[in-house]
Amino acid sequence: MAIFREFAQLCEEIEKESGKKEKARLIGEFLRQLSPEEGRIASHLFLGSFPAGRRIFVSWNTLMDTLGEMFPLSPKDLQKIGKSAVDIGEMVEGIYKRWGRYKSRGITIREIYEKLASLAELEGKGAMRKRKTILKGLLVGMDSLEAKYLTKTIVGEMRIGVKEGMVLEGLAYAVGISIGEVRKGFLLYGDIGKTVENFLSKGRTALLSLSLKPFQPLQPMLAQMAYSVREAFEEIEGDLALEFKYDGARVQIHKEGDKVMIFSRHLNDLTSSFPEVVEEVKSNIKGDAILEGEVVAVKEGRFMPFQEILRRVTRKREITRMQREIPLKLFLFDCLYADGESLIERSYEERWERLREIKGGIALAERIVPEDVEKGEEFFRKALESGAEGVMAKALKGIYTPGSRGKLWLKVKKSATLDLLIIGAEWGYGRRHNWLSDYHLACWDREKRELLMVGKTFKGLTDEEFEEMTKRLLSLKVREEGKVVYVKPEVVVEVAFNDIQRSPRYKCGYALRLARILRIREDKRPEEADDLSAVEKIYHSQ
Ligand code: ATP
């Protein structure tokens, strides 16, 4: 809880500091430690505009009368103190110092807010008496520094050289985003307190949420890996839901009036690839919405491999034939916007409820809110039996965090896999002598921005894929040493393995045992491959 005395001390520091940047940094450091609500209060305190938009009717006379009840003030004393004080705040400070009667009881900024709010509400008969009682109640529990800044706040003149712009600079520093974004948020929120409160609680999402509207796609929220349902229960705070993790293409569906657009995980326009999804959405969803789901290829009631859906995405012609060959099914799992309202700041629980209300006849992801780990594990087995890739565990209270891979969503797969980059390949033997078939696999060390080899494999691809891959890798060749062709790290592959061992063979100290390629991740960019921490995490979870 933020203590008013700390705030007063900070104001002293800010006042003495002449550099604007440093002043903003001090504000930022302070805001960073506050709850969003305290941030709102503090921002008004800094500006002496408190409580927001309301006036506190405390006149000079009321203040002096109150102090007169607390100290044996004589006109002579007042004159003497007044001589060296530059404003009323310093005057009050001088009075406190002259008699040294009161100590700080450590009042919080929230209590100050509540008391001042009640002062602002007083009117009519007896208001003056009550005002004095409240004021005295505050002042007797303060030392000279707190009394100085309480007075400054009440009269609305802080004189510490802080204007709105500087509070915004401090906020940008506290949240770690650009001042441009914060200013934009301020224009949209229209109030400094609200701006600070929203950015402190939601970070960049605060801004996104304000500007969210159909046809402006937003970066999808991503998941971290958990290695078992039990781990998901341990990692996620509070209750969670489990959903089937379908193995298809993620889609972000935007609808306004009669117009529908579909975006991929990388926000490419997929509208023309999935005409049946467009029709399904048009005929089922009544109002405007932004929805998320997974489109899966399904034939005769069975899920088809992920590669099939890719064919639907890459093929731009003969869509009707493709529709027949590779039928699709859409499973919705999130609702980010509905009828003019952004929902990304709402909890997943509320978003799901909204999704259920508006989905019409469209299927939702299969889901449960498991009572315990055992029920969760049962659901996980059911997911695998149905042909899903695993489950997604989602915190019921979690907001939607665009573009971030946090712990509000965790994915649990049948067995852990890594997305790795092919950095080199060896010419094969015998039947494979014309192919580059033994692939060198690497993960990132993001801090050092280097790639670290963690294993090799020649398993997992079909003959057709080996042939394709050979051509592709040769086009990426940077040099050849002996039987190894080194390539530009562009191809991401999802790799399964039996386990990870400690090994001096590779610089990173780990090696994958019995690695095999599950699929080529055409949908992943090189920078999206896993990093060493993912390898370490799996190693420790074994
Ligand atoms: P992966 O390689 O495991 O598919 P990714 O990096 O593409 O992962 P993650 O956020 O790590 O993306 O994992 C979640 C992915 O799982 C989503 O991008 C989405 O395509 C897919 N998915 C399938 N079913 C669901 C679901 N019910 N909820 C959320 N995502 C789902």
Coordinates of C-alpha atoms and ligand atoms in Angstrom, one line a residue:
M1 CA 0.0 0.0 0.0
A2 CA 1.3 3.4 -1.0
I3 CA 2.1 5.6 2.0
F4 CA 1.4 9.3 1.7
R5 CA 4.7 10.2 3.4
E6 CA 6.7 8.4 0.7
F7 CA 4.7 10.3 -1.9
A8 CA 5.6 13.6 -0.1
Q9 CA 9.2 12.7 0.1
L10 CA 9.2 11.9 -3.6
C11 CA 7.6 15.3 -4.3
E12 CA 10.5 17.0 -2.5
E13 CA 13.0 15.1 -4.7
I14 CA 11.1 16.0 -7.8
E15 CA 11.0 19.6 -6.9
K16 CA 14.8 19.7 -6.3
E17 CA 15.5 17.9 -9.6
S18 CA 15.9 20.3 -12.5
G19 CA 16.1 17.8 -15.4
K20 CA 12.7 17.0 -17.0
K21 CA 13.7 13.5 -17.9
E22 CA 14.9 12.7 -14.4
K23 CA 11.7 14.1 -13.0
A24 CA 9.7 11.8 -15.3
R25 CA 11.9 8.8 -14.3
L26 CA 11.2 9.4 -10.6
I27 CA 7.5 9.5 -11.3
G28 CA 7.8 6.3 -13.3
E29 CA 9.7 4.5 -10.6
F30 CA 7.0 5.4 -8.1
L31 CA 4.1 4.5 -10.4
R32 CA 5.7 1.2 -11.1
Q33 CA 5.2 0.0 -7.5
L34 CA 1.6 1.0 -7.3
S35 CA -1.6 -0.8 -7.9
P36 CA -3.6 0.6 -10.8
E37 CA -6.1 2.2 -8.4
E38 CA -3.3 3.8 -6.4
G39 CA -1.7 5.0 -9.7
R40 CA -4.9 6.8 -10.6
I41 CA -4.9 8.5 -7.1
A42 CA -1.2 9.4 -7.3
S43 CA -1.5 10.9 -10.8
H44 CA -4.1 13.4 -9.4
L45 CA -2.0 14.1 -6.4
F46 CA 1.1 14.9 -8.5
L47 CA -1.0 17.5 -10.3
G48 CA -2.8 18.8 -7.3
S49 CA -6.0 18.2 -9.2
F50 CA -7.6 16.1 -6.5
P51 CA -10.1 14.5 -6.3
A52 CA -10.5 14.4 -10.0
G53 CA -12.7 17.2 -11.4
R54 CA -14.1 18.2 -8.0
R55 CA -13.3 21.2 -5.9
I56 CA -12.5 21.0 -2.2
F57 CA -13.9 24.1 -0.5
V58 CA -11.2 24.7 2.1
S59 CA -10.5 28.4 2.5
W60 CA -7.4 29.9 4.0
N61 CA -9.5 30.8 7.0
T62 CA -10.8 27.3 7.5
L63 CA -7.2 26.0 7.3
M64 CA -5.9 28.6 9.7
D65 CA -8.7 28.0 12.2
T66 CA -8.0 24.3 12.1
L67 CA -4.3 24.8 12.7
G68 CA -5.2 27.3 15.4
E69 CA -6.9 24.4 17.3
M70 CA -3.8 22.3 17.0
F71 CA -1.0 24.9 17.7
P72 CA -0.8 28.0 20.0
L73 CA -0.4 30.3 16.9
S74 CA 0.2 33.9 17.6
P75 CA 0.2 36.6 14.8
K76 CA 3.9 37.2 15.6
D77 CA 4.9 33.6 15.0
L78 CA 2.8 33.5 11.8
Q79 CA 4.5 36.6 10.5
K80 CA 7.9 35.2 11.2
I81 CA 7.2 31.8 9.6
G82 CA 5.4 33.5 6.7
K83 CA 8.6 35.5 5.9
S84 CA 10.6 32.5 4.8
A85 CA 7.8 30.5 3.2
V86 CA 7.2 30.8 -0.6
D87 CA 3.7 29.2 -0.5
I88 CA 1.0 28.0 1.8
G89 CA 2.5 24.5 1.9
E90 CA 5.8 25.8 3.2
M91 CA 3.9 28.0 5.7
V92 CA 2.2 24.9 7.2
E93 CA 5.5 23.0 7.2
G94 CA 7.0 25.9 9.1
I95 CA 4.2 25.8 11.7
Y96 CA 4.7 22.1 12.2
K97 CA 8.5 22.5 12.6
R98 CA 8.2 25.4 15.0
W99 CA 6.2 23.3 17.5
G100 CA 7.1 19.7 16.5
R101 CA 4.0 18.3 18.1
Y102 CA 2.7 15.6 15.8
K103 CA 4.1 12.4 14.3
S104 CA 3.2 10.6 11.1
R105 CA 0.8 7.8 11.5
G106 CA 1.6 6.5 8.1
I107 CA -1.6 7.4 6.3
T108 CA -2.0 5.9 2.8
I109 CA -2.7 7.8 -0.3
R110 CA -6.0 5.9 -0.6
E111 CA -7.2 7.1 2.8
I112 CA -6.2 10.7 1.8
Y113 CA -8.2 10.3 -1.4
E114 CA -11.3 9.0 0.5
K115 CA -11.1 11.8 3.1
L116 CA -10.7 14.5 0.5
A117 CA -13.5 13.1 -1.6
S118 CA -15.7 13.3 1.4
L119 CA -14.6 17.0 1.9
A120 CA -15.6 17.8 -1.6
E121 CA -19.0 16.3 -1.1
L122 CA -19.9 18.5 1.9
E123 CA -22.4 21.3 1.4
G124 CA -25.1 23.1 3.2
K125 CA -25.6 23.8 6.9
G126 CA -22.9 22.5 9.2
A127 CA -20.5 21.8 6.3
M128 CA -17.9 24.2 7.6
R129 CA -17.7 22.5 11.0
K130 CA -17.5 19.0 9.4
R131 CA -14.8 20.2 7.0
K132 CA -12.7 21.3 10.0
T133 CA -13.2 18.0 11.8
I134 CA -12.1 16.0 8.7
L135 CA -9.1 18.3 8.1
K136 CA -8.0 18.1 11.7
G137 CA -8.4 14.4 11.7
L138 CA -5.9 14.2 8.9
L139 CA -3.5 16.8 10.1
V140 CA -3.0 15.5 13.6
G141 CA -1.6 12.3 12.2
M142 CA 1.0 13.9 10.0
D143 CA 4.5 15.3 10.3
S144 CA 5.6 18.5 8.8
L145 CA 6.4 17.1 5.3
E146 CA 3.0 15.3 5.0
A147 CA 1.2 18.4 6.2
K148 CA 3.0 20.5 3.6
Y149 CA 1.9 18.4 0.7
L150 CA -1.6 17.8 2.0
T151 CA -2.0 21.6 2.0
K152 CA -0.5 21.9 -1.4
T153 CA -2.9 19.3 -2.7
I154 CA -5.9 21.0 -1.1
V155 CA -5.2 24.4 -2.6
G156 CA -4.3 22.8 -5.9
E157 CA -0.8 24.2 -6.2
M158 CA 1.9 21.6 -6.0
R159 CA 4.8 23.8 -7.4
I160 CA 7.0 20.8 -8.1
G161 CA 7.3 21.4 -11.8
V162 CA 5.0 18.5 -12.8
K163 CA 2.4 18.9 -15.5
E164 CA 0.2 16.2 -17.2
G165 CA 2.8 15.6 -19.9
M166 CA 5.4 14.6 -17.3
V167 CA 3.0 12.2 -15.6
L168 CA 2.5 10.6 -19.0
E169 CA 6.2 10.4 -19.5
G170 CA 6.5 8.7 -16.1
L171 CA 3.8 6.3 -17.0
A172 CA 5.5 5.4 -20.3
Y173 CA 8.6 4.6 -18.3
A174 CA 6.7 2.6 -15.7
V175 CA 4.9 0.4 -18.2
G176 CA 7.8 0.2 -20.7
I177 CA 6.0 1.5 -23.8
S178 CA 6.5 4.6 -26.0
I179 CA 5.3 8.0 -24.9
G180 CA 3.4 8.2 -28.3
E181 CA 1.3 5.2 -27.3
V182 CA 0.6 6.7 -23.9
R183 CA -0.4 10.0 -25.3
K184 CA -2.7 8.4 -27.7
G185 CA -4.3 6.5 -24.8
F186 CA -4.6 9.8 -22.9
L187 CA -6.5 11.4 -25.9
L188 CA -8.9 8.5 -26.0
Y189 CA -9.4 8.1 -22.2
G190 CA -9.6 11.9 -21.8
D191 CA -8.5 11.8 -18.1
I192 CA -5.1 11.4 -16.5
G193 CA -6.3 9.2 -13.7
K194 CA -8.1 6.8 -16.0
T195 CA -5.1 6.7 -18.4
V196 CA -2.7 5.8 -15.6
E197 CA -5.0 3.2 -14.1
N198 CA -5.7 1.5 -17.4
F199 CA -2.1 1.4 -18.6
L200 CA -0.9 0.2 -15.2
S201 CA -3.4 -2.7 -15.2
K202 CA -3.3 -3.7 -18.8
G203 CA -0.1 -2.3 -20.3
R204 CA -0.2 -1.9 -24.0
T205 CA -3.5 -3.8 -24.2
A206 CA -5.2 -0.7 -22.7
L207 CA -4.6 1.2 -26.0
L208 CA -5.4 -1.7 -28.2
S209 CA -8.7 -2.3 -26.5
L210 CA -9.7 1.3 -27.2
S211 CA -8.9 1.2 -30.9
L212 CA -10.1 -2.4 -31.5
K213 CA -12.6 -2.6 -34.3
P214 CA -13.4 -5.1 -37.1
F215 CA -11.0 -5.4 -40.0
Q216 CA -8.0 -4.2 -37.9
P217 CA -6.5 -7.6 -37.0
L218 CA -4.6 -7.9 -33.8
Q219 CA -1.6 -10.1 -32.9
P220 CA -2.9 -13.4 -31.5
M221 CA -2.4 -14.4 -27.9
L222 CA 0.1 -17.3 -27.6
A223 CA 0.6 -20.1 -25.2
Q224 CA 3.6 -21.5 -23.2
M225 CA 4.2 -25.2 -23.1
A226 CA 3.3 -27.3 -20.0
Y227 CA 4.5 -30.8 -19.9
S228 CA 1.5 -32.4 -18.2
V229 CA -2.0 -31.5 -17.2
R230 CA -0.7 -31.5 -13.6
E231 CA 1.9 -28.9 -14.4
A232 CA -0.8 -26.8 -16.1
F233 CA -2.8 -26.9 -12.8
E234 CA 0.3 -25.9 -10.8
E235 CA 1.3 -23.1 -13.2
I236 CA -2.1 -21.4 -13.7
E237 CA -3.3 -19.2 -10.9
G238 CA -6.9 -19.9 -9.9
D239 CA -9.4 -22.0 -11.8
L240 CA -8.8 -23.1 -15.4
A241 CA -10.6 -24.6 -18.3
L242 CA -9.3 -27.1 -20.8
E243 CA -10.1 -27.1 -24.5
F244 CA -9.2 -29.5 -27.2
K245 CA -6.1 -28.3 -29.1
Y246 CA -7.0 -28.8 -32.7
D247 CA -4.3 -29.3 -35.2
G248 CA -5.3 -26.9 -38.0
A249 CA -5.0 -23.3 -38.9
R250 CA -5.7 -20.5 -36.5
V251 CA -8.1 -18.0 -37.8
Q252 CA -9.2 -14.5 -36.6
I253 CA -12.6 -13.8 -38.0
H254 CA -13.8 -10.2 -38.4
K255 CA -17.4 -9.4 -39.1
E256 CA -19.2 -6.1 -39.6
G257 CA -22.7 -6.0 -41.1
D258 CA -22.6 -8.4 -44.0
K259 CA -18.8 -8.2 -44.5
V260 CA -16.6 -11.0 -43.2
M261 CA -12.8 -11.2 -43.4
I262 CA -10.5 -14.0 -42.1
F263 CA -6.9 -13.5 -41.0
S264 CA -4.2 -16.0 -40.3
R265 CA -2.0 -16.4 -37.3
H266 CA 0.4 -13.9 -39.0
L267 CA -2.5 -11.7 -39.9
N268 CA -2.5 -12.5 -43.6
D269 CA -5.8 -12.3 -45.4
L270 CA -7.2 -15.8 -45.8
T271 CA -10.8 -14.8 -46.7
S272 CA -10.7 -16.2 -50.3
S273 CA -9.2 -19.5 -49.1
F274 CA -12.1 -20.3 -46.8
P275 CA -15.3 -19.3 -48.5
E276 CA -17.4 -21.9 -46.6
V277 CA -16.2 -20.4 -43.3
V278 CA -17.2 -16.9 -44.5
E279 CA -20.7 -18.2 -45.3
E280 CA -21.0 -20.1 -42.0
V281 CA -20.1 -16.9 -40.1
K282 CA -22.5 -14.7 -42.2
S283 CA -25.4 -17.0 -41.6
N284 CA -24.8 -17.6 -37.9
I285 CA -23.3 -14.6 -36.3
K286 CA -25.9 -11.8 -36.1
G287 CA -24.0 -8.7 -34.9
D288 CA -20.5 -7.4 -35.5
A289 CA -17.7 -9.4 -33.9
I290 CA -14.1 -10.4 -33.9
L291 CA -13.8 -14.2 -33.2
E292 CA -11.0 -16.7 -33.0
G293 CA -11.0 -20.3 -33.8
E294 CA -9.2 -23.2 -35.4
V295 CA -10.1 -24.4 -38.9
V296 CA -9.4 -28.1 -39.2
A297 CA -9.6 -30.4 -42.3
V298 CA -12.1 -33.1 -41.6
K299 CA -13.0 -36.1 -43.8
E300 CA -15.6 -38.7 -42.9
G301 CA -15.6 -37.5 -39.4
R302 CA -11.9 -37.8 -38.9
F303 CA -9.4 -35.0 -38.5
M304 CA -7.0 -34.8 -41.5
P305 CA -3.3 -34.0 -41.1
F306 CA -2.3 -30.4 -40.6
Q307 CA -0.6 -30.4 -44.0
E308 CA -4.0 -30.7 -45.7
I309 CA -5.2 -27.4 -44.3
L310 CA -2.0 -25.8 -45.5
R311 CA -2.9 -26.9 -49.1
R312 CA -6.2 -25.0 -48.7
V313 CA -4.3 -21.9 -47.5
T314 CA -1.6 -21.9 -50.3
R315 CA -3.9 -22.9 -53.2
K316 CA -5.3 -19.7 -54.7
R317 CA -7.1 -21.3 -57.6
E318 CA -9.6 -24.2 -58.0
I319 CA -11.0 -23.4 -54.6
T320 CA -14.3 -25.2 -55.4
R321 CA -12.4 -28.5 -56.1
M322 CA -10.3 -28.0 -53.0
Q323 CA -13.5 -27.5 -51.0
R324 CA -14.7 -30.9 -52.1
E325 CA -11.3 -32.6 -51.5
I326 CA -10.5 -31.0 -48.2
P327 CA -13.6 -30.2 -46.3
L328 CA -13.2 -27.9 -43.3
K329 CA -14.6 -27.5 -39.9
L330 CA -14.4 -24.4 -37.8
F331 CA -14.1 -24.6 -34.0
L332 CA -14.5 -21.2 -32.3
F333 CA -12.6 -20.6 -29.0
D334 CA -12.6 -16.9 -28.3
C335 CA -14.6 -13.7 -28.7
L336 CA -12.5 -10.5 -28.7
Y337 CA -15.1 -8.0 -29.8
A338 CA -18.9 -8.0 -30.0
D339 CA -21.3 -5.3 -30.9
G340 CA -19.1 -2.3 -30.7
E341 CA -17.4 -3.4 -27.5
S342 CA -13.8 -4.7 -27.1
L343 CA -13.7 -7.7 -24.8
I344 CA -9.9 -8.2 -24.6
E345 CA -9.8 -6.8 -21.1
R346 CA -12.6 -9.1 -19.9
S347 CA -11.8 -12.4 -18.4
Y348 CA -11.6 -15.5 -20.5
E349 CA -14.7 -16.8 -18.6
E350 CA -16.7 -13.8 -19.7
R351 CA -15.5 -13.9 -23.3
W352 CA -16.4 -17.6 -23.5
E353 CA -19.9 -16.8 -22.2
R354 CA -20.3 -14.1 -24.8
L355 CA -19.1 -16.5 -27.5
R356 CA -21.7 -19.0 -26.5
E357 CA -24.4 -16.3 -26.7
I358 CA -23.5 -15.2 -30.3
K359 CA -22.1 -18.4 -31.9
G360 CA -25.5 -19.5 -33.5
G361 CA -24.9 -23.0 -34.9
I362 CA -21.1 -22.8 -35.1
A363 CA -19.2 -25.4 -33.1
L364 CA -17.1 -24.3 -30.1
A365 CA -13.9 -26.0 -29.1
E366 CA -14.7 -29.0 -26.9
R367 CA -14.2 -27.8 -23.4
I368 CA -14.5 -28.5 -19.6
V369 CA -13.8 -26.7 -16.4
P370 CA -12.2 -29.7 -14.5
E371 CA -12.7 -30.0 -10.8
D372 CA -9.3 -31.6 -10.3
V373 CA -6.2 -32.9 -12.0
E374 CA -7.7 -36.4 -12.5
K375 CA -10.7 -35.0 -14.4
G376 CA -8.3 -32.9 -16.4
E377 CA -6.2 -35.9 -17.3
E378 CA -9.3 -37.8 -18.4
F379 CA -10.2 -35.0 -20.7
F380 CA -6.7 -34.9 -22.1
R381 CA -6.9 -38.6 -23.0
K382 CA -10.2 -38.0 -24.6
A383 CA -8.7 -35.2 -26.7
L384 CA -5.9 -37.4 -27.9
E385 CA -8.4 -40.3 -28.7
S386 CA -10.4 -37.8 -30.8
G387 CA -7.4 -36.9 -32.9
A388 CA -6.7 -33.6 -31.2
E389 CA -3.0 -32.6 -30.7
G390 CA -3.5 -32.1 -26.9
V391 CA -5.3 -29.6 -24.8
M392 CA -5.1 -25.9 -24.1
A393 CA -5.3 -24.9 -20.4
K394 CA -6.7 -21.4 -19.9
A395 CA -7.0 -19.3 -16.8
L396 CA -10.6 -18.5 -16.2
K397 CA -9.7 -15.0 -14.9
G398 CA -7.2 -14.3 -17.7
I399 CA -7.6 -11.3 -19.9
Y400 CA -6.6 -11.6 -23.6
T401 CA -3.0 -10.4 -24.1
P402 CA -2.4 -9.8 -27.8
G403 CA 1.0 -11.0 -29.1
S404 CA 2.3 -12.2 -25.8
R405 CA 3.2 -15.8 -24.8
G406 CA 2.3 -15.8 -21.2
K407 CA 1.1 -18.2 -18.6
L408 CA -2.6 -17.4 -18.9
W409 CA -2.7 -20.0 -21.7
L410 CA -0.7 -23.2 -21.6
K411 CA -0.6 -26.0 -24.2
V412 CA -0.2 -29.6 -23.2
K413 CA 0.7 -31.9 -26.0
K414 CA 1.0 -35.7 -26.2
S415 CA 4.7 -35.4 -25.9
A416 CA 6.9 -32.4 -25.8
T417 CA 8.1 -31.1 -29.1
L418 CA 10.4 -28.3 -30.1
D419 CA 10.3 -26.0 -33.1
L420 CA 13.9 -25.9 -34.3
L421 CA 15.7 -24.4 -37.3
I422 CA 17.6 -26.4 -39.8
I423 CA 21.1 -24.9 -40.0
G424 CA 22.8 -27.6 -42.0
A425 CA 22.3 -31.0 -43.6
E426 CA 24.4 -34.0 -44.7
W427 CA 24.2 -35.9 -47.9
G428 CA 22.6 -39.3 -47.4
Y429 CA 23.8 -42.8 -48.2
G430 CA 22.5 -45.6 -50.4
R431 CA 18.9 -44.9 -51.5
R432 CA 19.2 -41.4 -50.1
H433 CA 22.5 -40.4 -51.7
N434 CA 20.9 -37.7 -53.8
W435 CA 19.2 -36.1 -50.9
L436 CA 20.2 -33.9 -48.1
S437 CA 18.8 -36.1 -45.4
D438 CA 20.5 -35.7 -42.0
Y439 CA 19.4 -32.4 -40.7
H440 CA 21.3 -30.2 -38.1
L441 CA 18.8 -28.8 -35.7
A442 CA 19.3 -25.6 -33.7
C443 CA 17.5 -23.5 -31.1
W444 CA 18.0 -19.8 -30.3
D445 CA 20.1 -18.3 -27.5
R446 CA 18.0 -15.1 -27.7
E447 CA 20.2 -13.1 -25.4
K448 CA 23.3 -13.7 -27.5
R449 CA 21.3 -13.8 -30.7
E450 CA 23.0 -17.0 -31.8
L451 CA 21.8 -20.4 -32.9
L452 CA 22.8 -23.5 -30.9
M453 CA 22.8 -26.9 -32.3
V454 CA 20.9 -29.5 -30.2
G455 CA 20.7 -32.5 -32.4
K456 CA 20.5 -34.2 -35.8
T457 CA 17.9 -36.3 -37.5
F458 CA 17.2 -38.0 -40.8
K459 CA 13.8 -39.3 -39.6
G460 CA 10.3 -38.1 -40.3
L461 CA 10.0 -36.9 -43.8
T462 CA 8.4 -38.7 -46.8
D463 CA 10.4 -39.3 -50.0
E464 CA 8.6 -36.5 -51.6
E465 CA 9.4 -34.2 -48.7
F466 CA 13.1 -35.2 -48.8
E467 CA 13.3 -34.2 -52.4
E468 CA 11.6 -30.9 -51.9
M469 CA 13.7 -30.2 -48.8
T470 CA 16.9 -30.9 -50.7
K471 CA 16.0 -28.4 -53.3
R472 CA 15.0 -25.8 -50.8
L473 CA 18.1 -26.3 -48.6
L474 CA 20.4 -26.0 -51.6
S475 CA 18.8 -22.7 -52.5
L476 CA 19.7 -21.6 -48.9
K477 CA 23.3 -22.9 -49.0
V478 CA 26.0 -20.7 -47.6
R479 CA 28.9 -23.1 -47.7
E480 CA 29.8 -26.8 -47.9
E481 CA 32.3 -28.5 -45.7
G482 CA 33.0 -32.2 -46.3
K483 CA 29.6 -33.9 -46.5
V484 CA 27.8 -31.0 -44.6
V485 CA 25.9 -28.3 -46.4
Y486 CA 25.4 -25.2 -44.2
V487 CA 22.3 -23.2 -44.9
K488 CA 20.7 -19.9 -44.0
P489 CA 18.5 -20.7 -41.0
E490 CA 15.0 -20.3 -42.6
V491 CA 13.3 -23.6 -42.3
V492 CA 11.5 -24.4 -39.0
V493 CA 10.6 -28.0 -38.2
E494 CA 8.6 -29.4 -35.3
V495 CA 10.7 -32.1 -33.7
A496 CA 9.7 -34.9 -31.4
F497 CA 12.3 -36.9 -29.4
N498 CA 12.5 -39.5 -26.7
D499 CA 14.3 -37.4 -24.2
I500 CA 16.9 -34.7 -23.8
Q501 CA 20.3 -35.5 -22.3
R502 CA 23.2 -33.5 -20.9
S503 CA 25.9 -33.7 -23.5
P504 CA 29.3 -32.2 -24.2
R505 CA 28.8 -32.9 -27.9
Y506 CA 27.1 -29.5 -28.5
K507 CA 28.0 -26.1 -27.2
C508 CA 24.7 -25.6 -25.5
G509 CA 25.3 -28.7 -23.3
Y510 CA 22.2 -30.6 -24.3
A511 CA 21.3 -33.2 -27.0
L512 CA 18.0 -34.6 -28.3
R513 CA 17.8 -38.3 -28.2
L514 CA 16.1 -40.1 -31.1
A515 CA 14.9 -36.9 -32.7
R516 CA 12.4 -37.1 -35.6
I517 CA 10.7 -34.4 -37.6
L518 CA 6.9 -34.3 -37.1
R519 CA 6.3 -31.6 -39.7
I520 CA 7.7 -28.6 -41.5
R521 CA 6.4 -25.5 -39.9
E522 CA 5.6 -23.4 -42.9
D523 CA 3.6 -21.2 -40.7
K524 CA 6.5 -20.2 -38.4
R525 CA 9.1 -17.6 -39.1
P526 CA 12.8 -18.3 -38.1
E527 CA 12.6 -16.0 -35.1
E528 CA 9.7 -18.0 -33.8
A529 CA 11.7 -21.2 -33.3
D530 CA 12.2 -22.2 -29.7
D531 CA 15.0 -21.0 -27.5
L532 CA 17.4 -22.7 -25.1
S533 CA 15.1 -22.1 -22.2
A534 CA 12.5 -24.4 -23.8
V535 CA 15.1 -27.1 -24.1
E536 CA 16.1 -26.6 -20.5
K537 CA 12.6 -26.6 -19.3
I538 CA 11.9 -30.0 -21.0
Y539 CA 15.2 -31.4 -19.6
H540 CA 14.2 -30.4 -16.0
S541 CA 10.7 -31.7 -16.4
Q542 CA 11.8 -35.2 -17.5
Ligands
ATP1 P1 1.9 -24.9 -31.9 O1 3.1 -25.0 -32.6 O2 1.8 -25.7 -30.6 O3 0.6 -25.0 -32.7 P2 1.9 -22.0 -31.9 O4 3.3 -21.4 -31.7 O5 1.4 -21.9 -33.3 O6 1.9 -23.4 -31.3 P3 0.8 -21.4 -29.5 O7 0.1 -20.2 -29.0 O8 2.0 -21.8 -28.8 O9 0.9 -21.3 -31.0 O10 -0.3 -22.6 -29.3 C1 -1.6 -22.4 -29.5 C2 -2.0 -22.7 -30.9 O11 -2.8 -23.9 -30.9 C3 -2.8 -21.6 -31.5 O12 -2.0 -20.7 -32.2 C4 -3.8 -22.3 -32.3 O13 -3.5 -22.3 -33.7 C5 -3.9 -23.7 -31.8 N1 -5.1 -24.1 -31.1 C6 -5.9 -25.2 -31.4 N2 -6.9 -25.3 -30.6 C7 -6.9 -24.2 -29.8 C8 -7.7 -23.7 -28.7 N3 -8.8 -24.4 -28.3 N4 -7.4 -22.5 -28.1 C9 -6.3 -21.8 -28.5 N5 -5.5 -22.2 -29.5 C10 -5.8 -23.4 -30.1

